[in-house]
Short mmCIF file of C-alpha atoms and ligand atoms in Angstrom, two decimals:
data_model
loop_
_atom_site.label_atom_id
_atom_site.label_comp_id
_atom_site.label_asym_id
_atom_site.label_seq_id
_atom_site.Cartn_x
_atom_site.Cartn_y
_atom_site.Cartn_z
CA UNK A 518 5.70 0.85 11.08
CA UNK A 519 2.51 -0.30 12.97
CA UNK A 520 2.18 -3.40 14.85
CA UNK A 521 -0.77 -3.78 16.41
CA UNK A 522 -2.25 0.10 16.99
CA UNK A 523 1.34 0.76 18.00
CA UNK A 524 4.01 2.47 15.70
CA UNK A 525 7.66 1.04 16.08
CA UNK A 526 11.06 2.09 14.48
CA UNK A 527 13.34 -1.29 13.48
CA UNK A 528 15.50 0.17 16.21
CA UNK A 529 15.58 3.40 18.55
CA UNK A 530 16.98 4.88 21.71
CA UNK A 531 14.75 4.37 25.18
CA UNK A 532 12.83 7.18 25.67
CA UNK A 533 14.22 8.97 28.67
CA UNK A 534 17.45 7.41 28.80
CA UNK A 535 19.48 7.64 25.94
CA UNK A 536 21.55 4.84 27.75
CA UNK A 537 19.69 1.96 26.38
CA UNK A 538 19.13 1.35 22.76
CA UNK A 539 15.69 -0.79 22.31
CA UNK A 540 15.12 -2.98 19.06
CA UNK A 541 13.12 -5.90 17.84
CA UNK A 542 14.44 -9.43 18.30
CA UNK A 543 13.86 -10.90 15.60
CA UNK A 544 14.51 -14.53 16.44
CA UNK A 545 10.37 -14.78 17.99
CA UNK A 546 8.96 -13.45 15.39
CA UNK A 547 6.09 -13.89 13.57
CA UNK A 548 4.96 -15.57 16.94
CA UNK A 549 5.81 -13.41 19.93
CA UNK A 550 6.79 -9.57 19.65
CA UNK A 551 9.86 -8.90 22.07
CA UNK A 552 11.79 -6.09 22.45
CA UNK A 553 15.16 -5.68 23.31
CA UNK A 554 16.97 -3.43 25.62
CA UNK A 555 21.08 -3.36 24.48
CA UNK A 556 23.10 -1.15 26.91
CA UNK A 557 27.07 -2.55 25.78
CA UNK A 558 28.75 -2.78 22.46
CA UNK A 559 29.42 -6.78 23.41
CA UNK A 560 25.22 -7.25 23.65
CA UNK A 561 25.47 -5.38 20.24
CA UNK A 562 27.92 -7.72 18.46
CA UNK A 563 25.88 -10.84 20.35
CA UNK A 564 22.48 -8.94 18.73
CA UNK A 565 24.04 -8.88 15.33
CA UNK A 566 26.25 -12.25 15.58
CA UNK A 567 22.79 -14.83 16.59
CA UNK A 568 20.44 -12.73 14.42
CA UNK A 569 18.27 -10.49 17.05
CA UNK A 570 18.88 -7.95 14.36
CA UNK A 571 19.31 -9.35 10.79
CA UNK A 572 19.40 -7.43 7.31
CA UNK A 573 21.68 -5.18 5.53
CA UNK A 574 20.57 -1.65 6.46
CA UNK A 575 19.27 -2.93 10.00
CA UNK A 576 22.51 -4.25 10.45
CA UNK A 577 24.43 -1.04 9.73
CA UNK A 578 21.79 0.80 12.22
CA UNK A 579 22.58 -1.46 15.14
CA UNK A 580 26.36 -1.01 14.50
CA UNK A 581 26.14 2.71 14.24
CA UNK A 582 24.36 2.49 17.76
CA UNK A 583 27.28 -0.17 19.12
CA UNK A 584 29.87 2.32 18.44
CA UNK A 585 27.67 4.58 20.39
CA UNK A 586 27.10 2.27 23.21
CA UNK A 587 31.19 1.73 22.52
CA UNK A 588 31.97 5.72 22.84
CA UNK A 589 29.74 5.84 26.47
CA UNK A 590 31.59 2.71 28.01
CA UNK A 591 34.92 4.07 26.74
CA UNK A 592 34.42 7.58 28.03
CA UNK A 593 33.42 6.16 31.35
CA UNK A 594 36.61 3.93 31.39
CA UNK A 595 38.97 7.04 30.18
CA UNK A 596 37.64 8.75 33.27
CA UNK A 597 39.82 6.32 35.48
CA UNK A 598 42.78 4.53 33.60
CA UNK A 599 41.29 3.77 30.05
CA UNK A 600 42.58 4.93 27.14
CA UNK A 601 39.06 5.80 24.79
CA UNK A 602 40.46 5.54 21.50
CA UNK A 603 41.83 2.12 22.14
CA UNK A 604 38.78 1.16 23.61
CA UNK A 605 36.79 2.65 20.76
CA UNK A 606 39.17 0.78 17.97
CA UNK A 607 38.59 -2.89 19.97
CA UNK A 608 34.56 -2.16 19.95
CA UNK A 609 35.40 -1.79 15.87
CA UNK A 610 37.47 -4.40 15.13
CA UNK A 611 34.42 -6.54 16.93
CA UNK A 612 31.46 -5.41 15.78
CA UNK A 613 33.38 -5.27 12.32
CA UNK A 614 33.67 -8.91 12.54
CA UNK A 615 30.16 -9.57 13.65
CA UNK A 616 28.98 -11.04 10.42
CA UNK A 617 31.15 -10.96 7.38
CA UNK A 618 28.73 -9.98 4.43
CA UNK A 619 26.57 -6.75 4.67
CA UNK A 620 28.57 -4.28 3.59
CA UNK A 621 26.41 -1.73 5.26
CA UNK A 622 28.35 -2.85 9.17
CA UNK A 623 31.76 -2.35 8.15
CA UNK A 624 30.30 1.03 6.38
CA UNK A 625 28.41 2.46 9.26
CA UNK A 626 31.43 1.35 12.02
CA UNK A 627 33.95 3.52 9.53
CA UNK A 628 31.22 6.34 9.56
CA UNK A 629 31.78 6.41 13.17
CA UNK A 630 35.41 6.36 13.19
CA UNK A 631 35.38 8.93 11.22
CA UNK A 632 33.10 11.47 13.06
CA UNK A 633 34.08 10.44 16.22
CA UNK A 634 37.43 11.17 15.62
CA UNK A 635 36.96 15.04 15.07
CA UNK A 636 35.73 15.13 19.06
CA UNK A 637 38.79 16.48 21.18
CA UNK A 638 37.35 15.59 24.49
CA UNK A 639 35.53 12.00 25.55
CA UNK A 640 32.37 13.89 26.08
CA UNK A 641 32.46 15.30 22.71
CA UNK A 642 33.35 12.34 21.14
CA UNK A 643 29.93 10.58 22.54
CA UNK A 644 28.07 13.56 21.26
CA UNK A 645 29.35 12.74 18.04
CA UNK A 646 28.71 8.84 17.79
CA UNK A 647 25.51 9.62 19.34
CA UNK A 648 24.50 12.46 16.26
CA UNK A 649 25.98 9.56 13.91
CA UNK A 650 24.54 7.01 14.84
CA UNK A 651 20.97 8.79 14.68
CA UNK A 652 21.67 10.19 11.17
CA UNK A 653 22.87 6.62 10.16
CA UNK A 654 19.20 5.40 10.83
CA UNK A 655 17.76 8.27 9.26
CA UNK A 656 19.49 8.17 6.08
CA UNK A 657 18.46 4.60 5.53
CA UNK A 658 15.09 5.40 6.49
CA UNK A 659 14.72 8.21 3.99
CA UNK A 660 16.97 6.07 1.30
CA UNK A 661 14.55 3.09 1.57
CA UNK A 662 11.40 5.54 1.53
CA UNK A 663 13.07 7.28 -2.18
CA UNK A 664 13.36 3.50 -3.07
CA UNK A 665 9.93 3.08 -2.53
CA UNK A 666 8.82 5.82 -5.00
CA UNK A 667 11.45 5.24 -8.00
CA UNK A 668 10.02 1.13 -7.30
CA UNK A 669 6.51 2.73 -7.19
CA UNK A 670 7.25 3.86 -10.95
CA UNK A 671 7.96 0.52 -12.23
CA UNK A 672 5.22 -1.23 -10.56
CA UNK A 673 2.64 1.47 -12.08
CA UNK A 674 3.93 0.74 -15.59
CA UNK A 675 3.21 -3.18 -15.21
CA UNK A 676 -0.26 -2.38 -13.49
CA UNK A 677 -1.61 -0.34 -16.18
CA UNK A 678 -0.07 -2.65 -19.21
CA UNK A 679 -2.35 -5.33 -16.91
CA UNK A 680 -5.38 -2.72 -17.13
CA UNK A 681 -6.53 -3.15 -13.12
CA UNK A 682 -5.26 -7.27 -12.88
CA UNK A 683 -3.32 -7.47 -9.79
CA UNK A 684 0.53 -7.24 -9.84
CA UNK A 685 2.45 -10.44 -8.83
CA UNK A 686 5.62 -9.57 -7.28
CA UNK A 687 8.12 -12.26 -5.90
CA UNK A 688 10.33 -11.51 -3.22
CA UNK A 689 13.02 -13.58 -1.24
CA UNK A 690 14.34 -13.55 2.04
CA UNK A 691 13.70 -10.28 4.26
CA UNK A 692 14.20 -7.36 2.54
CA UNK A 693 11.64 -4.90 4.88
CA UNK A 694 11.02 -2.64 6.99
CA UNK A 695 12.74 -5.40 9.84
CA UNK A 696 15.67 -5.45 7.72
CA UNK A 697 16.33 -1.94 7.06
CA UNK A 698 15.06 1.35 9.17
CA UNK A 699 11.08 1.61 8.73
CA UNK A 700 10.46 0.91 5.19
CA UNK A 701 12.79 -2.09 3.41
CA UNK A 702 14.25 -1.79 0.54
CA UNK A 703 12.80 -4.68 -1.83
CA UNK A 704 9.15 -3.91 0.08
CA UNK A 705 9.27 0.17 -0.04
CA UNK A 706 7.85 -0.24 -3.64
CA UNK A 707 5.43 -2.65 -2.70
CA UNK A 708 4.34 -0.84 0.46
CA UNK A 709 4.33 2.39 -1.78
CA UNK A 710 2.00 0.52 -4.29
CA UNK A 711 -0.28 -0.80 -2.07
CA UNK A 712 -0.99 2.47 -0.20
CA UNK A 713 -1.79 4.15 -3.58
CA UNK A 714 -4.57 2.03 -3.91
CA UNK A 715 -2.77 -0.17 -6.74
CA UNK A 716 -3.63 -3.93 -6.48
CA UNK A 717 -0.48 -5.66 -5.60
CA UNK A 718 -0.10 -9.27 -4.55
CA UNK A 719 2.98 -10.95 -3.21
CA UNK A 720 4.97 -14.34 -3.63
CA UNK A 721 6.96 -14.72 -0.11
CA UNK A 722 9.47 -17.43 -0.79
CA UNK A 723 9.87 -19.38 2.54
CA UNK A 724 14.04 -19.07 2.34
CA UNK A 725 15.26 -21.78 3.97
CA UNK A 726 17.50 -22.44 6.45
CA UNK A 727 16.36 -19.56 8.92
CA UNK A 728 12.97 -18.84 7.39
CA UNK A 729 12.73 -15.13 6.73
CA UNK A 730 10.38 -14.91 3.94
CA UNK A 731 7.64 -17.03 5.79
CA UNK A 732 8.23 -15.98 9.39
CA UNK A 733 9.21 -12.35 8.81
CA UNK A 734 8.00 -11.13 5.24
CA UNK A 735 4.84 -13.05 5.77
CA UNK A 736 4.39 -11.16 9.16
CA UNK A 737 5.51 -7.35 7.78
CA UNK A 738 3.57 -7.59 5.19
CA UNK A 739 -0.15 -9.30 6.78
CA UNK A 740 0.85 -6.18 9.46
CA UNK A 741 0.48 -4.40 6.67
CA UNK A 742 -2.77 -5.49 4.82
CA UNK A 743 -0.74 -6.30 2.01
CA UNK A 744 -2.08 -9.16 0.16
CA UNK A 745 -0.01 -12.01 -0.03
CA UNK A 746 1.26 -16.33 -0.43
CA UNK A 747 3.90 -18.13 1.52
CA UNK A 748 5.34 -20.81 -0.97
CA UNK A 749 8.33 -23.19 -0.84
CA UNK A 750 11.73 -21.50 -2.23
CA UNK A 751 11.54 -24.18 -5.18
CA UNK A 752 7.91 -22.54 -6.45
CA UNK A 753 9.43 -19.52 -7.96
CA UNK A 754 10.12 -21.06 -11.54
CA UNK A 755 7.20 -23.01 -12.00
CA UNK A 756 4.96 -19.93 -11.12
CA UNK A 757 7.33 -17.88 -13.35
CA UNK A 758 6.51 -20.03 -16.07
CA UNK A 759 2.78 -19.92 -16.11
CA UNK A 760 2.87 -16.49 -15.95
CA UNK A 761 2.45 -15.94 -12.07
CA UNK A 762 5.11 -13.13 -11.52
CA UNK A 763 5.61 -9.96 -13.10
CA UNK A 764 8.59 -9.03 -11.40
CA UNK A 765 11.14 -9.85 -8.87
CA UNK A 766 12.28 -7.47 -6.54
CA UNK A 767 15.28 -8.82 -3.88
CA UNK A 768 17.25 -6.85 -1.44
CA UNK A 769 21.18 -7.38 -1.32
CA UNK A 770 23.34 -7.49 1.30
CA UNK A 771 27.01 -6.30 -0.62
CA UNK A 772 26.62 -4.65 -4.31
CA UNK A 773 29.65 -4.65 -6.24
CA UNK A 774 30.01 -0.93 -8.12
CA UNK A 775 29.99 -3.57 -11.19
CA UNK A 776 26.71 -4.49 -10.34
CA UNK A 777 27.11 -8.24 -9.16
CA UNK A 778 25.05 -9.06 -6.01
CA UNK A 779 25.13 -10.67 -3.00
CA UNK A 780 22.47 -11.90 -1.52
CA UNK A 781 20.30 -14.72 0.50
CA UNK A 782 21.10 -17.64 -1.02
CA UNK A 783 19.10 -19.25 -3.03
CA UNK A 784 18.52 -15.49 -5.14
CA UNK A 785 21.07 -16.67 -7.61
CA UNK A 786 18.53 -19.45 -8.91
CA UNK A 787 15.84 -17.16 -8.85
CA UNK A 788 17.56 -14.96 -11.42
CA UNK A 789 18.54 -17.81 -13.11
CA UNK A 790 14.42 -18.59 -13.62
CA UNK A 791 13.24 -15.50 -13.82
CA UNK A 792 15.83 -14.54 -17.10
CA UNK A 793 14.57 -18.07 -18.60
CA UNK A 794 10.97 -16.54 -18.67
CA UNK A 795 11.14 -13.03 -19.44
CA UNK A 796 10.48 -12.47 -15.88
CA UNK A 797 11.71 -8.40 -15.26
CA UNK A 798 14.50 -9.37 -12.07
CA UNK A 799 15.20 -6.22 -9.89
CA UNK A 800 17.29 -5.38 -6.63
CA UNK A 801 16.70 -2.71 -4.37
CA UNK A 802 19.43 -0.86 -2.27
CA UNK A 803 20.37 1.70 -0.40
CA UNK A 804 24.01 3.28 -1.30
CA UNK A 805 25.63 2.07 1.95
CA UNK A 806 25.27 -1.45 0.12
CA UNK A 807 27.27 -0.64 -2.84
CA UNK A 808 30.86 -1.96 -2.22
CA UNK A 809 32.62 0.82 -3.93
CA UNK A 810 36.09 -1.43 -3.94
CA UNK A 811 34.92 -4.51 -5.19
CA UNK A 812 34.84 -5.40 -8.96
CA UNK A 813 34.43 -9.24 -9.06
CA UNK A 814 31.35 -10.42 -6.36
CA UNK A 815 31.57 -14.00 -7.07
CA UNK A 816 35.70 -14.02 -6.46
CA UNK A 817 35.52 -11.59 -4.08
CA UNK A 818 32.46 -11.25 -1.70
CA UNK A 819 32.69 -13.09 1.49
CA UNK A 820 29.87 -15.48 1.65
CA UNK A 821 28.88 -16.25 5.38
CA UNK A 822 28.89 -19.82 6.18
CA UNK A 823 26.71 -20.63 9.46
CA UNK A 824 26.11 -23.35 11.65
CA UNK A 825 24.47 -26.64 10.04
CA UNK A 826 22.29 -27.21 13.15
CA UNK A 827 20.68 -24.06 10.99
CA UNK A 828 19.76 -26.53 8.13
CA UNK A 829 19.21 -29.76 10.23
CA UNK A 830 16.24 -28.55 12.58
CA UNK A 831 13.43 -25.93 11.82
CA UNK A 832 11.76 -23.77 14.49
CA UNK A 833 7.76 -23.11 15.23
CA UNK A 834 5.25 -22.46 17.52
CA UNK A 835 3.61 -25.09 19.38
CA UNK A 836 1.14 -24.98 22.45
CA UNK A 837 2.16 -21.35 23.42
CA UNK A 838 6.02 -21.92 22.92
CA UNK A 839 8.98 -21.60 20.24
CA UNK A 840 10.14 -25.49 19.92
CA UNK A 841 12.73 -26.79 17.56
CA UNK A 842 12.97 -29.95 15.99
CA UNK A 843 15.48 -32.08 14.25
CA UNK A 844 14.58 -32.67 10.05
CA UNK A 845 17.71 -34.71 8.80
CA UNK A 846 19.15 -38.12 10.02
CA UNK A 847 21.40 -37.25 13.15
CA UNK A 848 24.21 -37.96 11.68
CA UNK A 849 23.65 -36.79 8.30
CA UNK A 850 26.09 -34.29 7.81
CA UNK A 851 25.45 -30.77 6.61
CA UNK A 852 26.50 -27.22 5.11
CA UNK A 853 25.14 -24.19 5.55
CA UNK A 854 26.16 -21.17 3.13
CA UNK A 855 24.44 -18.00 3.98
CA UNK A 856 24.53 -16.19 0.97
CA UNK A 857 25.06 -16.53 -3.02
CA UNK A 858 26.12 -13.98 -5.98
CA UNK A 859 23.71 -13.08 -8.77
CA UNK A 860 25.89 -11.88 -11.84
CA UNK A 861 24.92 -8.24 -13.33
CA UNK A 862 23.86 -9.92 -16.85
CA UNK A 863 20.71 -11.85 -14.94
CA UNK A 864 20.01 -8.26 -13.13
CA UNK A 865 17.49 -6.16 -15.18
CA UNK A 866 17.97 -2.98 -12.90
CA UNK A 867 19.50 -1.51 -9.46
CA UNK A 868 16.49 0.52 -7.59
CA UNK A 869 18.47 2.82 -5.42
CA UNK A 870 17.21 6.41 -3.52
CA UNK A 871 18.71 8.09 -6.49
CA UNK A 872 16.77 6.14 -9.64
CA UNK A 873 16.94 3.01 -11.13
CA UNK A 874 20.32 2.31 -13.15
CA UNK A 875 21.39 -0.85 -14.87
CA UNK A 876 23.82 -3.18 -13.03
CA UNK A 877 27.23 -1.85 -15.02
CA UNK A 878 29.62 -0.15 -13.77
CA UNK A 879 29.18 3.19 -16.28
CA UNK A 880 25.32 3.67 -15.22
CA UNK A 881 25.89 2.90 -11.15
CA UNK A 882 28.78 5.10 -11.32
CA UNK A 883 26.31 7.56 -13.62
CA UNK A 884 24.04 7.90 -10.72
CA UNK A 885 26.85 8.04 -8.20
CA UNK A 886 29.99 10.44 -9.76
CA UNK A 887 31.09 11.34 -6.15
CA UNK A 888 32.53 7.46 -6.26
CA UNK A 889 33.72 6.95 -9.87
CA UNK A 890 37.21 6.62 -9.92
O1 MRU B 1591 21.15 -13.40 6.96
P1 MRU B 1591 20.22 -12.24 6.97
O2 MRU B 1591 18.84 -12.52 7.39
O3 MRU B 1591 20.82 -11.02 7.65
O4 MRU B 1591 20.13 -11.95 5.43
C1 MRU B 1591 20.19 -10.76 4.89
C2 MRU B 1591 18.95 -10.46 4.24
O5 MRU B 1591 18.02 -10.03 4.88
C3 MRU B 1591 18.81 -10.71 2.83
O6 MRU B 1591 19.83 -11.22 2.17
C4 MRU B 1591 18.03 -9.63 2.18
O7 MRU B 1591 17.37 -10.15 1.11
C5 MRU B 1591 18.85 -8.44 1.77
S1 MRU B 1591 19.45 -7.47 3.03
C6 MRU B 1591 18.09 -6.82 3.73
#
C-alpha cells in the first residue's frame, strides 16, 4: 500500500539480508511512521504481545516469520550443543501464547510445524519456515484481495439501488491493510469500491480503549483518498437510525465454523443496532480465521483481557511528541476486555476469498467441504 510516494507491505524481509524481518509499528501511528527491524523470535512475541503488530491476519504473518526467525536461531544453536526441534517447539509454545484470540497465530505457528518438520537437516528445515512463512503472507494477501471483489459485489448492488448517492459504510476497529497483508479484510471491499470509481463514504468508529478506528482506519484510509468521518463508538445507532449507514462491514479475529464471531469489542452492540434498523451487518475473513473446532463462540472463545492502564489514559500527539494522559480518577478502578462475540442470527453474511455464505454451519461448511466433518 502507498504511504507517502512509497509502497510498503504490512510486513516483509530486509532487502539484502533475509536475517531481519522489517514491519510497521503500529503503536506511532497515525502520527509518526516507524519501522521495525525484528531479528529473534523473543522481539517477535514482544512485537505481537504490546501491539507493534496488531490484527488477525497481520498477526498470523508476523508469527509465520517468528518461527522463521525461531528455525535460524535454532539451527545456529544445533550447530554447537542445541537440540533444533526443542528449540523450535519452545519458540511455539511462546509465540502461541502471545495473545490468546486471533485464531490466525496459533494457525500459522501449526503451519510451520508442520512444514518444517518434513526438513531432515537444520538447513533444510530454515528453507522450509522461510518458503512458509512467505506463502503465509501471500495467501492472506491474495485472500483479502478475493474479499475485496466478492465485497465489491455487494457494495455495487446498494450503490445502484441509491442511483449515484454515496454509500455509507460503518466499520469498527482495524480491519485493513495494517491488520492483514496489503489489503484488510473489512476495507478490501471498500478499497475495491473506491478505485472503481463508485462513491463510497466511511463511518470510522473511534474503538476505544486503544483507538484503532481513529488512529489507524482514519490514517489507511485518508492514505488512501478514501472519503471518510471519525465518530465516537456510541454514534453507530443513532446514525443507523436516520438512515446514515447502509451496511456494516467488521473484521473478526476467531470465526466459529457455526458462524459466531469474535471480535473488537464493542462489535457485539453494533450488531445489536444495526439488526434493530434493517441495517445489512457483514464480516469479512480470510479462512485462517475460521476456527474449524469451535461450535459455541460465546462459551468457548477466549476473550483477551488487557491491562486497565489501557482504559484509564488515552494517547496523542502534542508539540512534536506521543504523550499519554490519565482520563479516570486514580484510583477508580477498571477492566479492560479486549474482545466480544456477535451471535450468527445478528450476522447477515460471512465475506470470505471464496464468496459470501451465511453464518451457519451448512453454508460455511458449503463453501469449505475440505473441513466439514
Ligand atoms: O486487538 P487488536 O487490535 O489486534 O484487534 C484485532 C482487530 O484488529 C479487530 O478485532 C479487527 O476488527 C479484526 S482482526 C483484523
Amino acid at each position: 500500500m502507498k504511504v507517502g510516494d512509497q509502497y510498503f507491505r504490512t510486513i516483509w524481509l530486509k532487502a539484502g539480508d533475509e536475517c531481519f524481518v522489517q514491519l510497521i509499528d503500529q503503536r506511532f501511528l497515525p502520527h509518526h511512521f516507524v519501522i521495525e527491524n525484528v531479528s529473534t523470535v523473543e522481539q517477535m512475541v514482544t512485537a505481537i504481545r504490546e501491539m507493534h503488530v496488531r490484527g488477525a491476519g497481520l498477526i498470523g504473518a508476523s508469527a509465520g516469520y517468528g518461527m522463521y526467525l525461531a528455525a535460524l536461531q535454532a539451527a545456529d544453536t544445533a550447530a554447537t550443543t542445541g537440540d533444533f526441534d526443542r528449540d523450535l517447539a519452545e519458540a511455539a509454545a511462546q509465540l502461541k501464547a502471545a495473545r490468546p484470540t486471533a485464531v490466525n497465530l496459533s494457525w500459522a505457528v501449526e503451519c510451520q510445524l508442520k512444514s518444517i518438520a518434513a526438513g531432515k537437516t537444520p538447513r533444510e528445515k530454515v528453507a522450509l519456515a522461510l518458503h512458509t512463512a512467505r506463502l503465509i503472507a501471500d495467501e492472506d494477501a491474495e485472500h483479502c484481495r478475493m474479499i475485496g471483489q466478492h465485497g465489491l459485489d455487494l457494495i455495487q448492488r446498494i450503490a445502484r439501488k441509491k442511483a449515484g448517492k454515496r454509500v455509507n459504510v460503518l466499520t469498527h476497529c482495524n480491519a485493513g491493510w495494517l491488520a492483514f497483508v496489503d489489503y484488510g479484510s473489512a476495507t478490501a471491499p471498500i478499497y475495491a469500491a473506491h478505485d472503481s470509481g463508485l462513491p463510497v463514504h466511511v463511518w470510522v468508529a473511534e474503538t476505544r480503549p486503544r483507538n484503532q478506528g481513529s488512529k489507524l482506519t482514519a490514517w489507511e484510509l485518508g492514505e488512501h483518498g478514501v472519503p471518510h468521518t471519525v465518530i465516537a463508538d456510541s454514534a453507530g445507532g443513532h446514525l443507523m437510525q436516520h438512515g446514515e449507514v447502509d451496511l456494516v462491514i467488521v473484521g473478526t479475529d476467531r470465526t466459529t465454523y457455526t458462524g459466531d464471531v469474535a471480535n473488537k469489542i464493542g462489535t457485539y452492540l453494533k450488531a445489536l443496532a444495526a439488526k434493530d434498523n434493517n441495517v445489512p451487518f457483514y464480516v469479512a475473513l480470510p479462512s485462517s480465521s475460521f476456527d474449524w473446532k469451535m461450535e459455541d463462540g460465546l462459551k468457548e472463545i477466549p476473550i483477551e483481557e488487557r491491562g486497565t492502564e489501557e482504559v484509564k489514559h488515552a494517547d496523542g500527539w502534542l508539540e512534536g511528541r506521543q504523550v499519554e494522559v490519565r482520563i479516570t480518577p486514580e484510583r477508580s478502578p477498571a477492566a479492560n476486555y479486549g474482545f466480544d462475540v456477535t451471535p450468527r442470527h445478528l450476522v447477515t453474511g460471512l465475506i470470505t476469498e471464496r464468496g459470501v455464505c451465511e453464518a451457519n454451519e451448512k453454508s460455511i461448511f458449503s463453501l469449505f467441504p475440505e473441513h466439514a466433518p
